[in-house]
Short mmCIF file of C-alpha atoms in Angstrom, two decimals:
data_model
loop_
_atom_site.label_atom_id
_atom_site.label_comp_id
_atom_site.label_asym_id
_atom_site.label_seq_id
_atom_site.Cartn_x
_atom_site.Cartn_y
_atom_site.Cartn_z
CA UNK A 285 -0.31 -17.15 -85.05
CA UNK A 286 1.26 -17.18 -88.49
CA UNK A 287 2.46 -13.87 -89.93
CA UNK A 288 0.40 -12.26 -92.62
CA UNK A 289 3.04 -12.95 -95.28
CA UNK A 290 2.42 -16.70 -94.75
CA UNK A 291 -1.37 -16.55 -94.41
CA UNK A 292 -2.13 -14.45 -97.48
CA UNK A 293 -0.39 -16.71 -100.03
CA UNK A 294 -2.32 -19.67 -98.62
CA UNK A 295 -5.75 -18.08 -99.11
CA UNK A 296 -6.25 -19.43 -102.67
CA UNK A 297 -5.56 -22.90 -101.31
CA UNK A 298 -7.67 -22.57 -98.16
CA UNK A 299 -10.83 -21.07 -99.66
CA UNK A 300 -11.66 -24.05 -101.98
CA UNK A 301 -11.54 -26.30 -98.94
CA UNK A 302 -14.68 -24.60 -97.64
CA UNK A 303 -16.62 -26.45 -100.34
CA UNK A 304 -15.42 -29.89 -99.13
CA UNK A 305 -16.83 -31.97 -96.32
CA UNK A 306 -14.90 -33.66 -93.54
CA UNK A 307 -14.12 -36.53 -95.88
CA UNK A 308 -13.24 -34.20 -98.75
CA UNK A 309 -16.38 -34.96 -100.70
CA UNK A 310 -17.05 -32.31 -103.38
CA UNK A 311 -20.38 -30.49 -103.51
CA UNK A 312 -20.73 -30.12 -99.76
CA UNK A 313 -21.08 -26.60 -98.33
CA UNK A 314 -21.59 -25.47 -94.74
CA UNK A 315 -24.84 -23.78 -93.73
CA UNK A 316 -24.91 -20.00 -94.25
CA UNK A 317 -24.57 -19.28 -90.53
CA UNK A 318 -21.50 -21.47 -90.17
CA UNK A 319 -19.95 -20.05 -93.36
CA UNK A 320 -20.49 -16.51 -92.11
CA UNK A 321 -18.97 -17.28 -88.72
CA UNK A 322 -16.02 -18.92 -90.42
CA UNK A 323 -15.49 -15.91 -92.66
CA UNK A 324 -15.58 -13.56 -89.69
CA UNK A 325 -13.07 -15.65 -87.76
CA UNK A 326 -10.77 -15.83 -90.76
CA UNK A 327 -10.97 -12.08 -91.26
CA UNK A 328 -10.22 -11.50 -87.57
CA UNK A 329 -7.17 -13.77 -87.75
CA UNK A 330 -5.88 -12.05 -90.88
CA UNK A 331 -6.36 -8.63 -89.33
CA UNK A 332 -4.55 -9.65 -86.13
CA UNK A 333 -1.77 -11.14 -88.23
CA UNK A 334 -0.91 -7.72 -89.61
CA UNK A 335 -3.03 -7.32 -92.77
CA UNK A 336 -1.83 -4.33 -94.80
CA UNK A 337 -3.85 -1.15 -94.32
CA UNK A 338 -5.38 -0.95 -97.79
CA UNK A 339 -8.73 -2.22 -96.41
CA UNK A 340 -9.33 -0.07 -93.33
CA UNK A 341 -12.44 -0.39 -91.24
CA UNK A 342 -14.75 2.56 -90.58
CA UNK A 343 -13.88 4.75 -87.68
CA UNK A 344 -16.35 4.70 -84.77
CA UNK A 345 -17.77 8.11 -85.69
CA UNK A 346 -18.28 7.09 -89.33
CA UNK A 347 -19.87 3.83 -88.24
CA UNK A 348 -22.26 5.76 -86.02
CA UNK A 349 -23.26 8.08 -88.89
CA UNK A 350 -23.80 5.13 -91.22
CA UNK A 351 -25.93 3.28 -88.66
CA UNK A 352 -28.07 6.38 -88.07
CA UNK A 353 -28.58 6.83 -91.82
CA UNK A 354 -29.58 3.17 -92.14
CA UNK A 355 -32.14 3.44 -89.34
CA UNK A 356 -33.67 6.63 -90.74
CA UNK A 357 -33.78 5.15 -94.26
CA UNK A 358 -35.67 2.13 -92.96
CA UNK A 359 -38.10 4.34 -91.02
CA UNK A 360 -38.78 6.57 -94.03
CA UNK A 361 -39.25 3.58 -96.34
CA UNK A 362 -41.79 2.07 -93.94
CA UNK A 363 -43.62 5.40 -93.65
CA UNK A 364 -43.87 5.81 -97.43
CA UNK A 365 -45.12 2.25 -97.88
CA UNK A 366 -47.77 2.52 -95.13
CA UNK A 367 -49.13 5.78 -96.56
CA UNK A 368 -49.08 4.78 -100.21
CA UNK A 369 -52.88 4.18 -100.42
CA UNK A 370 -54.66 6.42 -99.75
CA UNK A 371 -51.79 8.80 -100.39
CA UNK A 372 -50.67 10.51 -97.20
CA UNK A 373 -46.94 10.75 -97.88
CA UNK A 374 -46.31 14.44 -97.39
CA UNK A 375 -48.38 15.00 -94.27
CA UNK A 376 -47.19 11.84 -92.51
CA UNK A 377 -43.54 11.43 -93.53
CA UNK A 378 -42.09 14.93 -93.70
CA UNK A 379 -40.41 14.76 -90.24
CA UNK A 380 -38.61 11.55 -91.22
CA UNK A 381 -37.54 13.01 -94.55
CA UNK A 382 -36.09 16.10 -92.89
CA UNK A 383 -34.18 13.94 -90.41
CA UNK A 384 -32.77 11.77 -93.20
CA UNK A 385 -31.54 14.88 -95.00
CA UNK A 386 -29.73 15.96 -91.87
CA UNK A 387 -28.10 12.53 -91.57
CA UNK A 388 -26.85 12.69 -95.15
CA UNK A 389 -25.53 16.23 -94.68
CA UNK A 390 -23.74 15.08 -91.56
CA UNK A 391 -21.93 12.43 -93.58
CA UNK A 392 -21.17 14.80 -96.45
CA UNK A 393 -19.72 17.44 -94.11
CA UNK A 394 -16.89 15.05 -93.25
CA UNK A 395 -15.25 15.88 -96.58
CA UNK A 396 -13.31 18.72 -95.05
CA UNK A 397 -11.63 16.51 -92.46
CA UNK A 398 -7.86 16.64 -92.85
CA UNK A 399 -7.28 13.12 -91.51
CA UNK A 400 -7.86 10.50 -94.23
CA UNK A 401 -8.73 7.83 -91.70
CA UNK A 402 -11.59 10.01 -90.39
CA UNK A 403 -12.89 11.03 -93.81
CA UNK A 404 -16.40 9.56 -93.47
CA UNK A 405 -17.66 11.05 -96.70
CA UNK A 406 -14.95 9.35 -98.73
CA UNK A 407 -15.35 6.01 -96.94
CA UNK A 408 -19.15 5.91 -97.02
CA UNK A 409 -20.15 7.82 -100.14
CA UNK A 410 -17.48 7.30 -102.79
CA UNK A 411 -15.38 4.32 -101.79
CA UNK A 412 -17.07 1.87 -104.17
CA UNK A 413 -18.83 1.81 -107.50
CA UNK A 414 -22.29 1.03 -106.09
CA UNK A 415 -22.40 4.01 -103.69
CA UNK A 416 -25.46 2.64 -101.94
CA UNK A 417 -25.85 5.60 -99.55
CA UNK A 418 -25.84 8.09 -102.43
CA UNK A 419 -28.30 5.91 -104.37
CA UNK A 420 -30.70 5.73 -101.43
CA UNK A 421 -30.52 9.47 -100.87
CA UNK A 422 -31.25 10.20 -104.53
CA UNK A 423 -34.21 7.80 -104.48
CA UNK A 424 -35.82 9.54 -101.50
CA UNK A 425 -35.18 13.00 -102.96
CA UNK A 426 -36.67 12.04 -106.33
CA UNK A 427 -39.74 10.50 -104.67
CA UNK A 428 -40.25 13.59 -102.54
CA UNK A 429 -39.91 15.96 -105.50
CA UNK A 430 -42.18 13.87 -107.74
CA UNK A 431 -44.86 13.97 -105.04
CA UNK A 432 -44.49 17.80 -104.87
CA UNK A 433 -44.56 17.57 -101.09
CA UNK A 434 -42.93 20.99 -100.78
CA UNK A 435 -46.19 22.53 -102.00
CA UNK A 436 -48.01 21.13 -98.95
CA UNK A 437 -45.46 22.38 -96.45
CA UNK A 438 -44.27 25.70 -95.15
CA UNK A 439 -41.09 27.24 -96.53
CA UNK A 440 -38.93 25.67 -93.82
CA UNK A 441 -40.78 22.30 -94.16
CA UNK A 442 -41.51 22.22 -90.43
CA UNK A 443 -45.19 21.50 -90.93
CA UNK A 444 -48.19 21.68 -93.23
CA UNK A 445 -49.08 25.03 -94.75
CA UNK A 446 -52.22 26.84 -93.61
CA UNK A 447 -53.98 26.28 -96.93
CA UNK A 448 -53.23 22.54 -96.80
CA UNK A 449 -54.59 22.30 -93.27
CA UNK A 450 -57.76 24.11 -94.36
CA UNK A 451 -58.20 21.82 -97.36
CA UNK A 452 -57.72 18.63 -95.35
CA UNK A 453 -60.21 19.89 -92.76
CA UNK A 454 -62.85 20.42 -95.47
CA UNK A 455 -61.99 17.05 -96.97
CA UNK A 456 -62.61 15.28 -93.65
CA UNK A 457 -65.88 17.19 -93.22
CA UNK A 458 -67.02 16.06 -96.69
CA UNK A 459 -66.29 12.42 -95.97
CA UNK A 460 -68.02 12.71 -92.60
CA UNK A 461 -71.07 14.22 -94.31
CA UNK A 462 -71.14 11.41 -96.88
CA UNK A 463 -70.96 8.75 -94.18
CA UNK A 464 -73.55 10.41 -91.96
CA UNK A 465 -76.14 10.74 -94.73
CA UNK A 466 -75.53 7.23 -96.04
CA UNK A 467 -76.44 5.79 -92.67
CA UNK A 468 -79.96 7.19 -92.98
CA UNK A 469 -80.68 5.45 -96.28
CA UNK A 470 -81.50 1.86 -97.08
CA UNK A 471 -78.68 1.29 -99.52
CA UNK A 472 -79.40 -2.36 -100.07
CA UNK A 473 -82.96 -1.63 -101.15
CA UNK A 474 -82.14 1.38 -103.35
CA UNK A 475 -78.41 1.37 -104.10
CA UNK A 476 -78.65 4.18 -106.68
CA UNK A 477 -80.66 6.58 -104.55
CA UNK A 478 -78.31 9.05 -102.90
CA UNK A 479 -80.54 12.11 -102.91
CA UNK A 480 -79.90 12.81 -99.23
CA UNK A 481 -76.16 12.87 -99.79
CA UNK A 482 -76.44 15.19 -102.77
CA UNK A 483 -78.81 17.55 -100.97
CA UNK A 484 -77.20 17.70 -97.53
CA UNK A 485 -73.54 17.61 -98.59
CA UNK A 486 -73.76 19.95 -101.55
CA UNK A 487 -72.54 23.00 -99.63
CA UNK A 488 -69.54 21.21 -98.09
CA UNK A 489 -68.52 19.70 -101.40
CA UNK A 490 -68.88 23.04 -103.19
CA UNK A 491 -66.57 24.72 -100.64
CA UNK A 492 -64.01 21.95 -101.02
CA UNK A 493 -64.11 22.11 -104.82
CA UNK A 494 -63.80 25.91 -104.83
CA UNK A 495 -60.86 25.80 -102.44
CA UNK A 496 -59.09 23.22 -104.59
CA UNK A 497 -59.54 25.34 -107.71
CA UNK A 498 -58.25 28.37 -105.83
CA UNK A 499 -55.17 26.48 -104.61
CA UNK A 500 -54.46 25.35 -108.17
CA UNK A 501 -54.64 28.92 -109.42
CA UNK A 502 -52.44 30.27 -106.62
CA UNK A 503 -49.95 27.46 -106.98
CA UNK A 504 -49.36 28.25 -110.66
CA UNK A 505 -48.35 31.74 -109.58
CA UNK A 506 -46.12 30.52 -106.76
CA UNK A 507 -48.25 30.19 -103.67
CA UNK A 508 -47.65 29.85 -99.97
CA UNK A 509 -44.85 27.30 -100.32
CA UNK A 510 -42.96 29.33 -102.93
CA UNK A 511 -42.94 26.48 -105.46
CA UNK A 512 -44.73 26.89 -108.78
CA UNK A 513 -45.82 23.40 -109.78
CA UNK A 514 -48.62 20.91 -109.27
CA UNK A 515 -50.29 20.60 -105.89
CA UNK A 516 -48.84 17.97 -103.61
CA UNK A 517 -49.94 14.38 -104.15
CA UNK A 518 -51.87 14.28 -100.86
CA UNK A 519 -54.20 17.12 -101.91
CA UNK A 520 -54.60 15.83 -105.46
CA UNK A 521 -55.44 12.31 -104.33
CA UNK A 522 -57.92 13.56 -101.73
CA UNK A 523 -59.74 15.68 -104.33
CA UNK A 524 -59.79 12.83 -106.85
CA UNK A 525 -61.35 10.52 -104.26
CA UNK A 526 -64.02 13.08 -103.36
CA UNK A 527 -64.91 13.84 -106.97
CA UNK A 528 -65.24 10.17 -107.84
CA UNK A 529 -67.55 9.60 -104.90
CA UNK A 530 -69.63 12.66 -105.72
CA UNK A 531 -70.05 12.16 -109.47
CA UNK A 532 -69.69 8.40 -110.05
CA UNK A 533 -70.81 6.74 -106.85
CA UNK A 534 -73.49 9.18 -105.69
CA UNK A 535 -74.30 10.51 -109.20
CA UNK A 536 -74.62 14.05 -107.90
CA UNK A 537 -74.38 17.07 -110.17
CA UNK A 538 -71.26 19.18 -109.90
CA UNK A 539 -72.14 22.66 -108.64
CA UNK A 540 -71.19 25.49 -110.96
CA UNK A 541 -70.85 29.00 -109.50
CA UNK A 542 -70.42 30.63 -112.95
CA UNK A 543 -73.87 29.83 -114.36
CA UNK A 544 -74.93 33.44 -115.04
CA UNK A 545 -71.77 34.46 -116.95
CA UNK A 546 -71.88 31.25 -118.98
CA UNK A 547 -75.54 31.84 -119.97
CA UNK A 548 -74.83 35.47 -120.88
CA UNK A 549 -71.86 34.63 -123.06
CA UNK A 550 -73.73 31.77 -124.74
CA UNK A 551 -76.71 34.01 -125.53
CA UNK A 552 -74.44 36.66 -127.00
CA UNK A 553 -72.71 34.13 -129.25
CA UNK A 554 -76.03 32.73 -130.45
CA UNK A 555 -77.30 36.26 -131.21
CA UNK A 556 -74.29 37.18 -133.35
CA UNK A 557 -75.44 35.32 -136.54
CA UNK A 558 -78.81 37.12 -136.43
CA UNK A 559 -77.09 40.50 -136.24
CA UNK A 560 -74.74 39.53 -139.07
CA UNK A 561 -77.47 38.43 -141.50
CA UNK A 562 -79.69 41.41 -140.67
CA UNK A 563 -76.92 43.90 -141.33
CA UNK A 564 -76.02 42.12 -144.58
CA UNK A 565 -79.63 42.26 -145.77
CA UNK A 566 -79.98 45.98 -145.09
CA UNK A 567 -76.69 46.76 -146.79
CA UNK A 568 -77.66 44.83 -149.93
CA UNK A 569 -81.02 46.65 -150.21
CA UNK A 570 -79.24 49.99 -150.37
CA UNK A 571 -77.08 48.84 -153.28
CA UNK A 572 -80.14 47.83 -155.35
CA UNK A 573 -81.47 51.40 -155.62
CA UNK A 574 -81.20 52.62 -159.29
CA UNK A 575 -81.26 56.24 -160.45
CA UNK A 576 -84.04 56.71 -163.18
CA UNK A 577 -83.89 59.72 -165.49
CA UNK A 578 -87.19 61.64 -166.04
CA UNK A 579 -88.96 61.21 -169.44
CA UNK A 580 -88.90 64.97 -170.09
CA UNK A 581 -85.15 64.96 -170.14
CA UNK A 582 -85.14 62.08 -172.60
CA UNK A 583 -87.62 63.85 -174.98
CA UNK A 584 -85.61 67.09 -174.99
CA UNK A 585 -82.52 65.14 -175.86
CA UNK A 586 -84.33 63.52 -178.81
CA UNK A 587 -85.52 66.93 -180.11
CA UNK A 588 -82.02 68.27 -180.08
CA UNK A 589 -80.80 65.31 -182.10
CA UNK A 590 -83.51 65.85 -184.77
CA UNK A 591 -82.73 69.53 -185.12
CA UNK A 592 -79.05 68.78 -185.56
CA UNK A 593 -79.90 66.19 -188.26
CA UNK A 594 -81.94 68.57 -190.49
CA UNK A 595 -79.91 71.65 -189.88
#
């Protein structure tokens, strides 16, 4: 086999020949499979010929870490895509996301390795401009944070929080109630008549709506997950679906538990103008009172003036 110092200078002359046929006709190119096999054989020959070490291959341990990250990335991508509609990302994909984080940390921990040939972090994460592993990791982290999945999970992200489990249980009960009461109606004959659904599922829907409002209030204050932000996308999407079914599809009224306070406050506001005008009227009547001097006092004053005139 020719030494590397002879093979490398010939590469610029050998590579254009790949675009020529057996008869040297221009425009011919081998099929992709044959071209790939030829490139692999050429690379193997150059490596065996003593190619300089400026293009080292990954060490077995680094190759294992990279392969594991690739498999977990593919699994997480498939999980996110399958649960995109209806949204079930957080409750279905959190084990895969945690495992992918561990894979990435395993690669990043190789930075402290003293041997440059075993530095997996440098070889995998920062050896090229594209940095595909870093880009993939940032994409998954951004997707997870945008979905606010941490607000559906416990602090250690090992599973769903108790409040999320309670909400999803009520959500499933609401959908079951909708389906059960729809089966007893002739929808095709009266498609806008959902009185049975509104009457029989009112209590379940009210409990679900109240729980959602409570979770929103607690989450603004930093709830069970310790993150003060929106609720996770799974809970928000489930509540949006239920509200659309209840108000738009079934045309049911939304229950309001604060009817008495609202009526009391409204009555008080309406009564304020009456109080204002009444008090203004009474105050103005008091100002119109005029002090009238008695006639006797006026006559005595006139007599005094006459006496002074003729005196």
